[in-house]
Short mmCIF file of C-alpha atoms in Angstrom, two decimals:
data_model
loop_
_atom_site.label_atom_id
_atom_site.label_comp_id
_atom_site.label_asym_id
_atom_site.label_seq_id
_atom_site.Cartn_x
_atom_site.Cartn_y
_atom_site.Cartn_z
CA MET E 19 -13.10 11.70 -9.47
CA ASN E 20 -13.36 7.76 -9.97
CA LYS E 21 -8.66 7.43 -11.28
CA THR E 22 -5.94 6.33 -8.47
CA ASN E 23 -3.10 8.46 -8.65
CA ALA E 24 -1.58 5.71 -9.52
CA GLN E 25 -3.60 4.97 -12.27
CA ILE E 26 -3.31 8.64 -13.43
CA LYS E 27 0.00 8.59 -13.21
CA ALA E 28 -0.23 4.60 -16.24
CA SER E 29 -2.79 6.88 -18.05
CA ALA E 30 -0.21 9.75 -18.82
CA ARG E 31 2.34 7.12 -19.85
CA GLN E 32 0.16 5.80 -21.99
CA ASN E 33 -0.91 8.72 -23.90
CA LEU E 34 3.34 9.73 -23.93
CA LEU E 35 4.06 6.92 -25.81
CA GLY E 36 4.86 7.95 -29.35
CA HIS E 37 4.92 11.67 -28.48
CA TYR E 38 8.12 12.13 -26.22
CA LYS E 39 9.47 14.53 -29.33
CA PRO E 40 7.17 17.22 -29.11
CA VAL E 41 6.98 17.78 -25.65
CA ILE E 42 10.67 17.75 -25.57
CA ALA E 43 11.18 19.94 -27.60
CA ALA E 44 8.90 22.44 -26.17
CA LEU E 45 10.08 21.80 -23.09
CA ILE E 46 14.11 22.49 -24.37
CA ILE E 47 12.79 25.99 -26.16
CA THR E 48 10.47 26.85 -23.40
CA GLU E 49 14.28 26.40 -20.98
CA LEU E 50 16.40 27.96 -22.99
CA ILE E 51 14.19 30.81 -24.44
CA THR E 52 13.85 31.73 -20.19
CA LEU E 53 17.52 31.04 -20.01
CA ILE E 54 18.93 32.99 -22.59
CA LEU E 55 16.10 36.75 -21.94
CA ASN E 56 16.97 36.42 -18.30
CA ILE E 57 21.63 36.17 -18.08
CA PRO E 58 21.86 39.82 -18.63
CA PHE E 59 18.56 41.05 -16.27
CA ASP E 60 20.82 38.36 -14.13
CA SER E 61 24.10 39.72 -14.43
CA MET E 62 22.67 43.18 -13.55
CA ALA E 63 21.29 42.45 -10.04
CA GLN E 64 24.58 40.11 -8.83
CA GLN E 65 26.61 43.20 -9.69
CA GLY E 66 23.91 45.91 -7.94
CA ILE E 67 24.73 43.36 -4.62
CA ALA E 68 28.28 42.95 -5.36
CA PHE E 69 28.53 46.85 -5.61
CA GLY E 70 25.90 48.12 -4.08
CA VAL E 71 24.16 49.85 -6.42
CA PRO E 72 20.67 49.80 -5.77
CA SER E 73 19.40 50.50 -8.67
CA ARG E 74 21.12 48.04 -10.70
CA ILE E 75 19.32 45.71 -8.48
CA VAL E 76 16.06 46.77 -8.99
CA LEU E 77 16.35 46.66 -12.51
CA GLY E 78 17.25 43.21 -12.17
CA PHE E 79 15.00 42.44 -10.82
CA LEU E 80 11.88 43.92 -13.17
CA GLY E 81 13.61 42.51 -15.66
CA SER E 82 13.69 39.16 -13.94
CA LEU E 83 9.57 39.92 -13.17
CA VAL E 84 9.28 39.88 -16.92
CA ILE E 85 10.85 36.74 -17.86
CA SER E 86 9.14 35.30 -15.90
CA LEU E 87 5.85 37.01 -16.95
CA ILE E 88 7.40 35.66 -20.43
CA ALA E 89 7.64 32.33 -19.60
CA THR E 90 4.43 31.69 -17.98
CA LEU E 91 3.23 32.40 -21.79
CA LEU E 92 5.60 29.77 -22.91
CA GLN E 93 4.36 27.19 -19.76
CA ALA E 94 0.92 27.72 -21.75
CA GLY E 95 2.44 26.74 -24.70
CA VAL E 96 3.18 23.52 -23.50
CA SER E 97 0.27 22.75 -21.42
CA HIS E 98 -1.92 22.80 -24.89
CA ILE E 99 0.05 20.61 -26.26
CA HIS E 100 -0.14 17.73 -23.17
CA LEU E 101 -3.67 18.92 -23.41
CA GLN E 102 -3.91 17.55 -27.36
CA ILE E 103 -1.85 14.34 -26.47
CA ALA E 104 -4.01 13.27 -23.49
CA ARG E 105 -7.33 13.93 -26.03
CA GLY E 106 -5.53 11.66 -29.03
CA GLN E 107 -4.20 14.52 -31.04
CA ASP E 108 -1.48 15.16 -33.20
CA VAL E 109 0.59 18.16 -32.50
CA ARG E 110 4.06 19.54 -33.48
CA TYR E 111 6.31 21.33 -31.08
CA LYS E 112 5.38 24.75 -32.86
CA ASP E 113 1.62 23.83 -31.12
CA MET E 114 3.05 25.75 -28.33
CA PHE E 115 2.82 29.51 -29.61
CA ILE E 116 -0.69 28.81 -30.66
CA VAL E 117 -1.31 30.42 -27.36
CA CYS E 118 0.59 33.90 -27.83
CA ARG E 119 -1.89 34.26 -30.68
CA ASN E 120 -4.95 33.62 -28.26
CA ARG E 121 -5.70 36.04 -25.92
CA PRO E 122 -2.15 35.95 -24.68
CA ASP E 123 -3.33 38.54 -22.23
CA ARG E 124 -5.33 36.39 -19.74
CA TYR E 125 -1.69 34.43 -19.23
CA LEU E 126 0.53 37.35 -19.06
CA GLY E 127 -2.52 38.25 -16.39
CA TYR E 128 -2.40 34.87 -14.48
CA GLY E 129 1.73 35.33 -14.31
CA LEU E 130 0.81 38.42 -13.06
CA LEU E 131 -1.29 37.64 -10.13
CA THR E 132 0.79 34.78 -9.57
CA ILE E 133 3.99 36.99 -8.85
CA LEU E 134 2.19 39.04 -6.63
CA LEU E 135 0.88 36.46 -4.61
CA ALA E 136 4.14 35.09 -3.99
CA LEU E 137 5.38 38.31 -2.99
CA ILE E 138 3.22 39.33 -1.04
CA CYS E 139 3.67 35.29 0.92
CA ILE E 140 7.48 35.87 1.12
CA LEU E 141 8.30 39.85 1.40
CA PRO E 142 7.70 40.66 5.29
CA GLY E 143 9.74 37.37 5.95
CA TYR E 144 12.11 39.04 2.93
CA LEU E 145 11.96 41.73 4.46
CA CYS E 146 13.27 40.70 8.17
CA ILE E 147 16.47 39.19 7.29
CA ILE E 148 17.39 41.75 5.37
CA PRO E 149 19.75 43.27 8.57
CA SER E 150 22.09 40.21 8.38
CA LEU E 151 22.75 39.82 4.99
CA THR E 152 24.37 43.11 5.26
CA GLY E 153 26.27 41.77 7.98
CA SER E 154 24.77 43.36 10.78
CA TYR E 155 24.36 40.70 13.91
CA THR E 156 22.79 43.14 16.65
CA MET E 157 20.59 40.97 18.85
CA ALA E 158 17.38 42.80 16.71
CA ALA E 159 18.68 41.26 14.14
CA ILE E 160 19.33 38.20 14.75
CA THR E 161 15.32 38.84 16.48
CA LEU E 162 14.20 39.88 13.06
CA THR E 163 15.93 37.14 11.25
CA LEU E 164 14.33 34.33 13.09
CA LEU E 165 10.53 35.77 12.74
CA GLY E 166 12.17 36.34 8.51
CA CYS E 167 12.21 32.27 8.84
CA VAL E 168 8.72 31.99 10.26
CA LEU E 169 7.44 34.04 7.85
CA MET E 170 8.63 33.05 5.20
CA LEU E 171 7.70 29.92 6.06
CA ILE E 172 4.62 30.51 7.26
CA GLY E 173 3.58 32.19 3.83
CA CYS E 174 5.06 29.58 1.99
CA ILE E 175 2.72 27.20 3.33
CA VAL E 176 0.09 29.64 2.75
CA MET E 177 1.21 30.41 -1.29
CA ILE E 178 1.89 26.47 -2.07
CA ILE E 179 -2.41 26.08 -0.49
CA VAL E 180 -3.18 29.36 -2.29
CA LEU E 181 -1.77 27.70 -5.79
CA LEU E 182 -3.20 24.14 -5.45
CA SER E 183 -6.30 25.80 -5.25
CA TRP E 184 -5.42 28.15 -8.36
CA SER E 185 -4.04 24.79 -10.60
CA MET E 186 -6.52 23.78 -13.39
CA THR E 187 -6.70 27.51 -13.70
CA ILE E 188 -4.04 27.38 -16.96
CA PHE E 189 -6.11 24.07 -18.60
CA LEU E 190 -9.29 26.17 -17.54
CA LEU E 191 -7.77 29.11 -20.08
CA LEU E 192 -6.95 26.95 -23.11
CA ASP E 193 -9.90 25.35 -22.95
CA ASP E 194 -12.12 28.68 -22.97
CA SER E 195 -10.80 31.47 -25.14
CA ASP E 196 -13.52 33.57 -23.82
CA ILE E 197 -13.57 32.46 -19.59
CA ARG E 198 -11.02 35.41 -17.29
CA VAL E 199 -8.19 34.77 -15.38
CA MET E 200 -10.50 35.60 -12.21
CA ASP E 201 -13.90 33.46 -13.08
CA ALA E 202 -10.45 30.62 -14.44
CA ILE E 203 -9.40 31.15 -10.79
CA ARG E 204 -13.02 30.99 -9.69
CA ARG E 205 -13.74 27.67 -11.19
CA SER E 206 -10.54 26.31 -10.50
CA ARG E 207 -10.94 26.31 -6.49
CA GLN E 208 -14.42 24.86 -6.71
CA MET E 209 -12.71 21.71 -8.90
CA MET E 210 -9.82 21.51 -5.84
CA ARG E 211 -12.21 21.48 -3.28
CA GLY E 212 -11.37 18.44 -1.44
CA LYS E 213 -9.40 17.50 -4.39
CA LYS E 214 -5.35 19.69 -3.30
CA GLY E 215 -4.02 16.83 -1.09
CA ARG E 216 -4.13 14.45 -3.88
CA PHE E 217 -3.15 16.67 -7.06
CA PHE E 218 0.00 17.66 -3.27
CA GLY E 219 0.19 13.71 -3.32
CA LEU E 220 0.97 13.02 -7.08
CA GLY E 221 3.70 15.79 -7.03
CA LEU E 222 5.27 14.49 -4.93
CA SER E 223 5.60 11.24 -6.16
CA PHE E 224 8.04 12.33 -8.86
CA ILE E 225 11.00 12.87 -6.27
CA GLY E 226 12.75 9.62 -6.71
CA TRP E 227 12.53 9.93 -10.03
CA ILE E 228 13.38 13.35 -9.75
CA LEU E 229 15.97 12.96 -7.33
CA PHE E 230 17.33 10.03 -9.56
CA SER E 231 17.91 12.65 -12.52
CA ILE E 232 20.66 14.03 -10.01
CA LEU E 233 23.05 10.70 -11.58
CA SER E 234 21.98 11.19 -15.03
CA PHE E 235 23.36 15.21 -14.73
CA GLY E 236 19.36 16.42 -15.42
CA ILE E 237 19.45 15.47 -18.91
CA ALA E 238 16.59 12.51 -16.93
CA LEU E 239 14.53 15.76 -16.62
CA LEU E 240 13.91 16.19 -20.48
CA TRP E 241 11.74 12.66 -19.98
CA ILE E 242 10.47 12.90 -16.00
CA ILE E 243 9.27 16.91 -16.59
CA PRO E 244 7.13 15.86 -19.42
CA TYR E 245 5.25 12.78 -17.94
CA LEU E 246 4.50 14.52 -14.05
CA SER E 247 3.11 17.94 -17.08
CA GLN E 248 0.85 14.96 -18.58
CA SER E 249 -0.19 13.59 -15.72
CA GLN E 250 -1.14 16.94 -14.23
CA VAL E 251 -2.98 17.57 -17.17
CA CYS E 252 -5.46 13.64 -16.96
CA PHE E 253 -6.26 15.21 -13.08
CA TYR E 254 -7.43 18.48 -15.35
CA LEU E 255 -9.51 15.60 -17.33
CA GLU E 256 -10.64 13.49 -15.23
CA LEU E 257 -11.76 16.87 -12.92
CA LEU E 258 -13.60 18.49 -16.12
CA PRO E 259 -17.06 15.57 -15.52
CA GLU E 260 -16.79 15.86 -11.73
CA SER E 261 -17.19 20.36 -12.12
CA ALA E 262 -18.86 20.22 -14.72
CA GLU E 263 -21.92 17.85 -12.81
CA GLN E 264 -21.49 20.10 -9.67
CA THR E 265 -22.16 23.22 -12.25
CA ALA E 266 -24.84 22.14 -13.27
CA ASP E 267 -26.48 21.28 -10.07
CA ASP E 268 -25.47 24.57 -8.41
CA GLY E 269 -27.38 25.76 -11.97
CA SER E 270 -30.85 23.54 -11.65
CA ALA E 271 -30.66 24.69 -7.74
CA ASN E 272 -30.52 28.18 -8.14
CA PRO E 273 -33.18 29.28 -11.02
#
């Protein structure tokens, strides 16, 4: 990988010139669909918490998980558009729905795996702090809350590291209609070996822009998020030749 993060971002800006319309449209469609579908489940969960109805809480939670899977599919469609742009192909916002006709089960499967990962990493800590959420302030509850905070912090760190390793999975699924989810994850882990810090740094470099978007009441995010997404695609494309060479070397070393 020869390009620096600054050069990757410069490539992303160049790629997006004249292509902001379809990516902004795709972003708005994704966010609107996710928001509208999630409204009844959010309301259900809030009512369950307010009135102490566990069944409503569970149904609201399960509904939100389903919407998260749908969001993963829509976001894969947006990534498809960004890949087309990075490769100099003509795009329309409607192209985001191509993934719905091309083995959508793989993207849903990947979304399910990320949800399970989040549950494994976050749930133990959350369960520990439940007593304090119910108004119990005994010494045991306070101790459990502190333990829960530590566990949640550790869980978040683990989750970030794992997700960085998996970060190329969607792009690999988009590029190869025959690759299975677990194979794509394994290849992503191989591609990101020694590159996670740089990819994390690439994301961190957008924090200033995201904070600046507050001054525009979030409107600037319509340009900043595509800029970030295109930068991630450029990072992926930079890794492809190196990954292919490594795979070829591995194959020649193991006849």
